[in-house]
Coordinates of C-alpha atoms and ligand atoms in Angstrom, one line a residue:
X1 CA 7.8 168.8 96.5
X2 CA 8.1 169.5 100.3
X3 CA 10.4 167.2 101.5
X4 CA 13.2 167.6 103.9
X5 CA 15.9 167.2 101.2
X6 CA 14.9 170.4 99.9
X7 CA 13.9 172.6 102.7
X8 CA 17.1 172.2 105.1
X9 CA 15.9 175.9 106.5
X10 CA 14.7 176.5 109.5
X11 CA 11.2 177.8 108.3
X12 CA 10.8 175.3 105.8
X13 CA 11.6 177.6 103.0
X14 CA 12.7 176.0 100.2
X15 CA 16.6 176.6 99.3
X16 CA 17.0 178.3 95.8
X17 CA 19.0 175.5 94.6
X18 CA 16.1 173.3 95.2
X19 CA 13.4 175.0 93.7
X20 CA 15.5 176.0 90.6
X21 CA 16.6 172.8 89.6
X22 CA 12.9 171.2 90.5
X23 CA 11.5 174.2 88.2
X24 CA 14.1 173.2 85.4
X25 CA 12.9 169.8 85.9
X26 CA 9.6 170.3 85.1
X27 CA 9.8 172.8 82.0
X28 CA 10.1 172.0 78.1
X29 CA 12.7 173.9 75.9
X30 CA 10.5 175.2 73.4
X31 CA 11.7 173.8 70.0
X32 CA 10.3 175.6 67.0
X33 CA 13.1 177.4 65.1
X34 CA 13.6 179.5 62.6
X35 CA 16.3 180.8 59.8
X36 CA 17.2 184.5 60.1
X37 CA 20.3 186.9 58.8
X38 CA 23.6 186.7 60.1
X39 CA 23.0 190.3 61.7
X40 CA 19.7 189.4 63.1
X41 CA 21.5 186.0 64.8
X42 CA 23.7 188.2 68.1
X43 CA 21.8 186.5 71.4
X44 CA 19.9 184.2 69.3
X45 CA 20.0 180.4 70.4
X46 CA 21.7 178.3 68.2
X47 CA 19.0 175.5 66.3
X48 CA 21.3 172.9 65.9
X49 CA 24.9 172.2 65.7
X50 CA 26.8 174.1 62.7
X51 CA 30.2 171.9 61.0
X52 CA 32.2 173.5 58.7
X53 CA 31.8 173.4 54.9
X54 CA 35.1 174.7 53.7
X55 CA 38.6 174.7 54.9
X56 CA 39.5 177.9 56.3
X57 CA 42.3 179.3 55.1
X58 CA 40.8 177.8 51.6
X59 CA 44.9 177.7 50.3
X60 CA 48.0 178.6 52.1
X61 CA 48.5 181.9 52.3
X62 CA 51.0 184.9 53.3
X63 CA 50.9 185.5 57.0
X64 CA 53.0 188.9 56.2
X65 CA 53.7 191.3 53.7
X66 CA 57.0 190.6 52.3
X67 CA 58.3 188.5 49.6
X68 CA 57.4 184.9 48.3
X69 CA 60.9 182.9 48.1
X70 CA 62.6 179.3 47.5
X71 CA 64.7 178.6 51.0
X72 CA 66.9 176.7 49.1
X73 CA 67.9 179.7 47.2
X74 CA 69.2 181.2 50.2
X75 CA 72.8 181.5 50.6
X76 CA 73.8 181.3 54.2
X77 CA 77.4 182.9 53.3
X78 CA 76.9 186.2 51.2
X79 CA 74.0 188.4 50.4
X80 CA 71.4 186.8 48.0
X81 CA 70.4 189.0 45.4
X82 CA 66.7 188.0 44.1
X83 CA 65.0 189.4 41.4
X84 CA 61.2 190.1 42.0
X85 CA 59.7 188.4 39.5
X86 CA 56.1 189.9 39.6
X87 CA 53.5 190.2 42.6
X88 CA 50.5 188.3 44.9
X89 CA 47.9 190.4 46.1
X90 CA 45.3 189.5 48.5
X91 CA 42.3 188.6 46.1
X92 CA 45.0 188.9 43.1
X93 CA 47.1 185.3 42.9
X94 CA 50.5 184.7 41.4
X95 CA 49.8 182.8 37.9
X96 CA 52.0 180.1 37.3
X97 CA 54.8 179.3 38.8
X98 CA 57.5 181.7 40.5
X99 CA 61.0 180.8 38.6
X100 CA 63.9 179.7 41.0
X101 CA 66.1 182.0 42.2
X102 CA 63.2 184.7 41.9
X103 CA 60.7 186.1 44.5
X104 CA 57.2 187.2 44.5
X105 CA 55.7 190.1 45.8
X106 CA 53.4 188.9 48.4
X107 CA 51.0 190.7 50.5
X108 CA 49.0 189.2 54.1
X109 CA 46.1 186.8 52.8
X110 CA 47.0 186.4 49.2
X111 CA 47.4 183.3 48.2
X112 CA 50.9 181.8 48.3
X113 CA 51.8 181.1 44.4
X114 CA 52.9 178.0 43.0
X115 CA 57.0 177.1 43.8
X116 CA 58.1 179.2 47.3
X117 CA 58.4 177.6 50.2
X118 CA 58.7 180.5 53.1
X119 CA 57.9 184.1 53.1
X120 CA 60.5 186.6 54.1
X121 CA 59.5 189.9 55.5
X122 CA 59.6 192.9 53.8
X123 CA 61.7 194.5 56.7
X124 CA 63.9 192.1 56.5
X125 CA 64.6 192.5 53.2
X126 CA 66.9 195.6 50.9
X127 CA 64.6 196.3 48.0
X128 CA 65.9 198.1 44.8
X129 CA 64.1 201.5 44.9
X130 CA 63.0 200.5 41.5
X131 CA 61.7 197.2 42.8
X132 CA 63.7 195.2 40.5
X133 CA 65.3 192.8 42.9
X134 CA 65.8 192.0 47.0
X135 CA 69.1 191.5 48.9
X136 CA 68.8 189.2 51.7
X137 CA 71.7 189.1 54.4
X138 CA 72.9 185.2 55.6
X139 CA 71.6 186.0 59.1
X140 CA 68.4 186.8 58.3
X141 CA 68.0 184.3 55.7
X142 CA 70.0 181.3 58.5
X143 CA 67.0 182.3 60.5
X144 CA 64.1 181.5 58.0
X145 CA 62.5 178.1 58.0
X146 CA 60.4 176.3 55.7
X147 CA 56.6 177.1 55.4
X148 CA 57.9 180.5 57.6
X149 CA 55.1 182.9 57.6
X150 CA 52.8 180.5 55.5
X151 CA 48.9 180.3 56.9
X152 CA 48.3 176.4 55.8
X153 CA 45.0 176.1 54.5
X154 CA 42.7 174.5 56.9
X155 CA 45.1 175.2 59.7
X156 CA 41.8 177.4 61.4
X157 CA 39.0 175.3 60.3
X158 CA 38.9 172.1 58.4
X159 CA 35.8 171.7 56.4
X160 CA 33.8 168.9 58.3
X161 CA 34.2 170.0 61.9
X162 CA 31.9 171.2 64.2
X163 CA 32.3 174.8 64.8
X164 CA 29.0 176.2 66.8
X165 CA 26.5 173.5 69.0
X166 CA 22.9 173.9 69.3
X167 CA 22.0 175.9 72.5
X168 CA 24.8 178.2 72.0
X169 CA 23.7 181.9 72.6
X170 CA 25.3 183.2 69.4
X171 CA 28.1 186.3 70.5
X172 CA 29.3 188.0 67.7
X173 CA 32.5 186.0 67.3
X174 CA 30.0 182.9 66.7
X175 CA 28.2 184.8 64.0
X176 CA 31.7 185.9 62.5
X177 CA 32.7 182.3 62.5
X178 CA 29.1 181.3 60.3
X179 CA 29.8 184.1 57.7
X180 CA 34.1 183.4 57.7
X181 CA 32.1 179.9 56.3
X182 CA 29.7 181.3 53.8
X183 CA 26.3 181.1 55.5
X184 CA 24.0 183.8 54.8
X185 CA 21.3 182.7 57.5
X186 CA 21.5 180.7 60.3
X187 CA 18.8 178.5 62.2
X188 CA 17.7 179.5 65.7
X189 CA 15.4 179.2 68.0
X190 CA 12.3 181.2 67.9
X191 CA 12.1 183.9 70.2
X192 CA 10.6 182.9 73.6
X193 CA 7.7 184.9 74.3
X194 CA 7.1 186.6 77.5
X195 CA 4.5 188.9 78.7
X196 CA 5.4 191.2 81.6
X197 CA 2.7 193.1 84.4
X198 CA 3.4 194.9 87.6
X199 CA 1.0 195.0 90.3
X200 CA 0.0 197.5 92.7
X201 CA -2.7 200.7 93.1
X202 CA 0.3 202.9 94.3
X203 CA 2.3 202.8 90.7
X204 CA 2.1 205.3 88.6
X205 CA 3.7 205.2 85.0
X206 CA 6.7 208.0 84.6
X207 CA 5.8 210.9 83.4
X208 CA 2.4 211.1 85.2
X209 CA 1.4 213.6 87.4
X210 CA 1.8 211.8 91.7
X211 CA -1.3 211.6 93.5
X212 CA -0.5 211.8 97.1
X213 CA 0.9 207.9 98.4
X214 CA 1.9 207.0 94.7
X215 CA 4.9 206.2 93.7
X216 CA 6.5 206.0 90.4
X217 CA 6.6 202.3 88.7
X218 CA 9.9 201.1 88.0
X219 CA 10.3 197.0 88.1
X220 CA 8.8 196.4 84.3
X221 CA 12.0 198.8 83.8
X222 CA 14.0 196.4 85.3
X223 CA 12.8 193.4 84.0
X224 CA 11.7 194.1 80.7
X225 CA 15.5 195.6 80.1
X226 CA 17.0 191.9 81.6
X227 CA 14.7 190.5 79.4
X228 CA 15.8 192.0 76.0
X229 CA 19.7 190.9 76.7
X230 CA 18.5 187.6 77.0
X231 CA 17.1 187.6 73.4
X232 CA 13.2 187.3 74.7
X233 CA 10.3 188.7 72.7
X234 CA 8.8 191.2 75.8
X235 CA 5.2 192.1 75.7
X236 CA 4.4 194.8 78.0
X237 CA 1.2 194.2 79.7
X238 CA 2.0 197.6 81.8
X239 CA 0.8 198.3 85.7
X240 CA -2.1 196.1 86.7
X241 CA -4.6 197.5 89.5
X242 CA -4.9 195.1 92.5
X243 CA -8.2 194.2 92.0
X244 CA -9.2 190.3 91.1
X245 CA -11.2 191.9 88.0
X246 CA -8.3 193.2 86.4
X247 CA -5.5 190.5 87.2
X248 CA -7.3 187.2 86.3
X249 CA -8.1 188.2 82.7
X250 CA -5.1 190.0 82.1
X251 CA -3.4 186.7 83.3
X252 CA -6.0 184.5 81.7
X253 CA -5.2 185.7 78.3
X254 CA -1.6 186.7 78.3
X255 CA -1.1 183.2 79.4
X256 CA -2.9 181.4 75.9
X257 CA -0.4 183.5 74.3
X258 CA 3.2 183.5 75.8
X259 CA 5.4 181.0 76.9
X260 CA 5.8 182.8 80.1
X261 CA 4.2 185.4 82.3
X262 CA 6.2 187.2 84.8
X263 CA 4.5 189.4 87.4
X264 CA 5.8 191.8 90.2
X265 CA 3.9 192.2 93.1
X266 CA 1.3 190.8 94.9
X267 CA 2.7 187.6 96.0
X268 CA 3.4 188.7 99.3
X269 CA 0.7 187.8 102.9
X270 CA -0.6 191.3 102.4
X271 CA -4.2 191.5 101.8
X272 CA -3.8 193.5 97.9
X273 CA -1.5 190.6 97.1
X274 CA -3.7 188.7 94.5
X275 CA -1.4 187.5 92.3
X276 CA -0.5 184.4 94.0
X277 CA -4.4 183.7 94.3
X278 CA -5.4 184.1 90.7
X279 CA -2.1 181.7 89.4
X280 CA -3.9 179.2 91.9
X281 CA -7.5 179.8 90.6
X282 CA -6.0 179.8 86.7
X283 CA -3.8 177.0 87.0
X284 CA -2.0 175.7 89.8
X285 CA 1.4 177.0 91.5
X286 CA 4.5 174.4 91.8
X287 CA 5.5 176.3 94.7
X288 CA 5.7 179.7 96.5
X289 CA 8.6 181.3 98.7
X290 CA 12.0 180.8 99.1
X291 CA 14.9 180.5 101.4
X292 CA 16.3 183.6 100.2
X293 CA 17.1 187.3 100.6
X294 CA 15.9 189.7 99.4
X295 CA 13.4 187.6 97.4
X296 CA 11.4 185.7 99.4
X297 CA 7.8 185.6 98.0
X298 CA 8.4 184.5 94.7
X299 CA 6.1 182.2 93.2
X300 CA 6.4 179.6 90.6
X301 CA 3.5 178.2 88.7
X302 CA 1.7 177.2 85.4
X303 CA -1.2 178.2 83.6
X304 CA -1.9 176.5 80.4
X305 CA 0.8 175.9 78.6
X306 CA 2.5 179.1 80.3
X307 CA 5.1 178.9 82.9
X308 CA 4.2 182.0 85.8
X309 CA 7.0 183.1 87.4
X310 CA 5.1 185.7 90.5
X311 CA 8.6 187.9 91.4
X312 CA 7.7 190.1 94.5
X313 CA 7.6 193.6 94.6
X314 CA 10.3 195.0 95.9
X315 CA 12.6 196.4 93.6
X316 CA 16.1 195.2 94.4
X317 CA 13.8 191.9 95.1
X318 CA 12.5 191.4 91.6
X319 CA 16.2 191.9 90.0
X320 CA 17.9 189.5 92.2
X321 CA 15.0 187.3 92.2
X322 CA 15.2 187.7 88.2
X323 CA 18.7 187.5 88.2
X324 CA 18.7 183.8 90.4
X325 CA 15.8 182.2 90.1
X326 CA 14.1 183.1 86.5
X327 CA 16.9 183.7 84.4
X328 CA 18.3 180.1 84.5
X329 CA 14.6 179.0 83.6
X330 CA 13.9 181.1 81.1
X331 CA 17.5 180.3 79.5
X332 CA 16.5 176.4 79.7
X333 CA 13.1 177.5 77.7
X334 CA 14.7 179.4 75.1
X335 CA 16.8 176.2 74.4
X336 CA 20.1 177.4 75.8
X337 CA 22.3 176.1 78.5
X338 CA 21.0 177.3 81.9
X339 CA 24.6 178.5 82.9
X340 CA 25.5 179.0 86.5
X341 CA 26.5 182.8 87.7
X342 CA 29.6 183.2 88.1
X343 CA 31.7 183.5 91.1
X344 CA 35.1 185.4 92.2
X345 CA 36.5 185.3 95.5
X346 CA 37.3 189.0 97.3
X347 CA 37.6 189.8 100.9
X348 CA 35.1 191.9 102.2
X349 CA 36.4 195.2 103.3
X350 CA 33.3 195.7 105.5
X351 CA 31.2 193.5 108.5
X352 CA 27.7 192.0 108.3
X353 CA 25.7 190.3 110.6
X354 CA 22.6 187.9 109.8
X355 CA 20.8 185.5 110.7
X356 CA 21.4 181.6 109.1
X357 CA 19.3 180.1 107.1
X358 CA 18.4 181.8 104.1
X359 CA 21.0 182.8 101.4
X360 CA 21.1 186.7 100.7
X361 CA 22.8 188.3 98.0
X362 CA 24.2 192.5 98.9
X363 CA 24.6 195.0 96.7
X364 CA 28.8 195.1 95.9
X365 CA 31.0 196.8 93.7
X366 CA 34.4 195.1 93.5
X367 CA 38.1 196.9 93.9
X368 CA 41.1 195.3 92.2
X369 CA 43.8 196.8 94.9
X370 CA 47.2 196.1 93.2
X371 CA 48.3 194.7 97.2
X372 CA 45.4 193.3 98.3
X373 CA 43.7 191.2 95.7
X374 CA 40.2 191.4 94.4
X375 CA 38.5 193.7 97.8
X376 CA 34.4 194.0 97.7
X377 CA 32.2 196.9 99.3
X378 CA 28.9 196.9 99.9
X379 CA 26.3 199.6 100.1
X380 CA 25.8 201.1 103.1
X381 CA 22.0 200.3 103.2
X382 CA 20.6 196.8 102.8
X383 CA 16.7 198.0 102.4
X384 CA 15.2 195.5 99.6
X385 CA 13.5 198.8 98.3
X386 CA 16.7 200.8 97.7
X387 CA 17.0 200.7 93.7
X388 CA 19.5 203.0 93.8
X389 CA 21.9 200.6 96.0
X390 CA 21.4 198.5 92.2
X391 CA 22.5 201.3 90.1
X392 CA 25.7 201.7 92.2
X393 CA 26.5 198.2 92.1
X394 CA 28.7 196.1 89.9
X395 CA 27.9 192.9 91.2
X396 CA 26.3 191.1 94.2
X397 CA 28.1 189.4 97.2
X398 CA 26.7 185.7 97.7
X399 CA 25.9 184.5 101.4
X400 CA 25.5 180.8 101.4
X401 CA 22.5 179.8 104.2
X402 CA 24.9 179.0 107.0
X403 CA 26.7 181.9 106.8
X404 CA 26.5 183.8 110.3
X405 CA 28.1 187.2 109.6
X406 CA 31.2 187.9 107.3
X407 CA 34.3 190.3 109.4
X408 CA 36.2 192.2 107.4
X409 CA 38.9 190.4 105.8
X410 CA 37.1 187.6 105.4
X411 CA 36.5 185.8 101.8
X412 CA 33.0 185.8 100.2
X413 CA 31.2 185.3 97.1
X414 CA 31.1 188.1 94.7
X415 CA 28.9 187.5 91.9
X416 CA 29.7 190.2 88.8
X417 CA 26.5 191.7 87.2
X418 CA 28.4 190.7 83.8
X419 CA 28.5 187.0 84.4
X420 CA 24.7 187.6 85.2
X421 CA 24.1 189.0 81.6
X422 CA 23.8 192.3 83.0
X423 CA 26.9 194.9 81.7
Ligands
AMP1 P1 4.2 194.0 97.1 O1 5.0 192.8 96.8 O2 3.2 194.2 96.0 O3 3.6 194.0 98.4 O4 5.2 195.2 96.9 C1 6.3 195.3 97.8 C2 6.9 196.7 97.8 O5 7.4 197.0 96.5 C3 5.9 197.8 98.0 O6 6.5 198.9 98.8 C4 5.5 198.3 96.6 O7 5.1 199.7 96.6 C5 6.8 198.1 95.9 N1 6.6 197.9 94.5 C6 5.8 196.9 94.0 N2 5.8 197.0 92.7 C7 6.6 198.0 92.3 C8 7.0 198.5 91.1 N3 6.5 198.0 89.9 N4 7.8 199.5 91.0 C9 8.3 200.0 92.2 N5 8.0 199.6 93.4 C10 7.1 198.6 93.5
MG2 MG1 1.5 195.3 95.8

């Protein structure tokens, strides 16, 4: 795994683009799927591909409420006088056929009845208070072409064509598109499964009294949150106590059980950092640390069947760390496309110096200045425990590893929370 194509760092770190496409490398999609309920489908992954069974519009229909008419009726020179010779509804067709030199009544979807050619718009047309006939002026009617205002059937969908491939993370337009065809259910893949722990004798759950040196647990708030949008079927294995009698079986037997355990915590060179040791001692770990910022410690491994993904402790840590490194992972196990973030050039309207080697993501909101272009802040503090530089935040700015410093003016990365899953 260490080689030098993949650790072009300084410290030997290994880059994030490394060690997340040698993690996708090595994991299985699960594959077992299941039917469920159009509304039960939103964020589901798509089983396999869905074709179309019927042409959609099933039969030509009105695009407009107006009135059902021969073109060739149409005089060009004087005023054609029409007489209405009975009505289409939406879910109420025309029977028979519409006698020339007559119109129909026609509203927007029904069904366009058997003999006219174009549909004329009601406001382009004189009606008889008493409905018994339409006048239609030479302009309007020099203007109207054949199959004007006509939906053709199969002009959106024609039965037979693919509509919705496997993998797809179905939005609600996909489900609309399942039902517009008639399907009741659709086949998905089964929810992934993923049990989540934080570690550390100072966290205390919400709503408890604070012993002195506590503080409140907040990363399963974080992560179990990130983990419903992406569809996954959270078990809450709550705050673990660092102590090697509490972590390995809690481990041990949410790992016989999920697809995937995610920690927070302990993965660090402190001495309470266990977490790392017990992955080792239960299975084995692929590898540990990155070239990144904040984020560093993060651990990837395997017991069992179960894919361990160790995030460190540090709040604004474990999201980004989620955000970068486990979401395209866990988005290749649930069967979908492992898309990559996505990325909109501003100029930094501030200054920031680093040192190379690592690539860092800061806390940014973005300004669309009418003058300037896309403009992107930062928070004034870049601590990797300041959760509430993530609340005010719309978005991360990306430093690639060689980046030195940014001036202001200068274009970077910004990475919006919403093309992380996160809106
Ligand atoms: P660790 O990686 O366990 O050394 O934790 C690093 C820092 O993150 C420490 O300051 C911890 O107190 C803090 N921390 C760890 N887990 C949590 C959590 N679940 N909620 C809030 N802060 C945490
Ligand atoms: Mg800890």
């Amino acid at each position: 795994m260490r080689h030098a194509d993949c650790c072009d760092t300084a410290d030997h770190l290994l880059t994030l683009s490394a060690a997340v496409t040698a993690a996708l490398h090595t994991i299985q999609p699960i594959c077992e799927t299941e039917s469920v309920p159009l509304f039960d489908a939103y964020g589901r992954v798509l089983a396999a591909d869905v074709a179309a069974r019927l042409d959609a519009p099933p039969g030509d229909n009105s695009a407009m409420d107006g009135f059902a008419v021969y073109l060739a009726d149409l005089s060009l020179e004087i005023p054609t006088r029409l007489p209405i010779a009975g009505q289409a509804l939406a879910g109420h067709p025309y029977t028979g056929l519409v006698p020339r030199g007559t119109a129909a009544r026609i509203t927007t979807g029904a069904l366009i009845p058997d003999g006219p050619d174009a549909v004329i718009m009601q406001e382009q047309c004189r009606i008889d208070p008493d409905e018994a006939w339409i006048d239609i002026e030479p302009h309007i009617a020099a203007r109207l072409k054949l199959g004007e205002n006509i939906r053709q059937r199969g002009e959106d969908v024609q039965a037979g064509t693919r509509l919705l491939l496997k993998g797809l993370r179905l939005r609600p337009q996909d489900v609309a598109l399942a039902a517009g065809q008639g399907m009741a259910t659709m086949a998905v893949i089964r929810r992934l499964r993923v049990a989540v722990a934080s570690t550390g004798d100072e966290l205390h759950e919400p709503g408890e009294p604070l012993p002195p040196g506590a503080i409140y647990e907040s990363n399963r708030y974080t992560l179990i949150g990130l983990l419903q949008r992406l569809g996954c079927a959270v078990t809450d294995l709550g705050i673990l106590r660092d102590d090697r009698a509490v972590i390995l079986p809690a481990l041990r037997e949410a790992a016989a059980t999920h697809d995937v355990l995610l920690t927070s915590g302990g993965v660090s060179v402190g001495t309470a950092d266990l977490v790392k040791d017990v992955i080792a001692e239960l299975g084995h770990i692929e590898f540990w640390q990155l070239a990144v910022k904040p984020g560093k410690p993060v651990t990837f491994g395997r017991i069992g069947n179960c894919q361990v993904l160790g995030l460190p402790g540090n709040p604004v840590s474990v999201m980004v760390s989620f955000l970068m490194f486990a979401r395209p992972l866990l988005l290749k196990l649930m069967g979908a496309e492992p898309m990559e973030p996505v990325r909109l050039q501003a100029a930094a309207n501030f200054a920031f110096r680093r040192k190379t080697g690592r690539r860092e993501w800061l806390r940014a909101r973005l300004q669309l200045a009418p003058e300037r272009g896309p403009v992107v802040d930062i928070y004034p503090t870049n601590s990797s425990g300041a959760l509430s530089s993530l609340s005010w935040a719309d978005g991360l700015v990306e430093l690639p590893e060689d980046c030195a410093g940014v001036a202001p003016g200068d274009a970077v990365d910004y990475l919006p929370f919403s093309g992380l899953g996160v809106d």
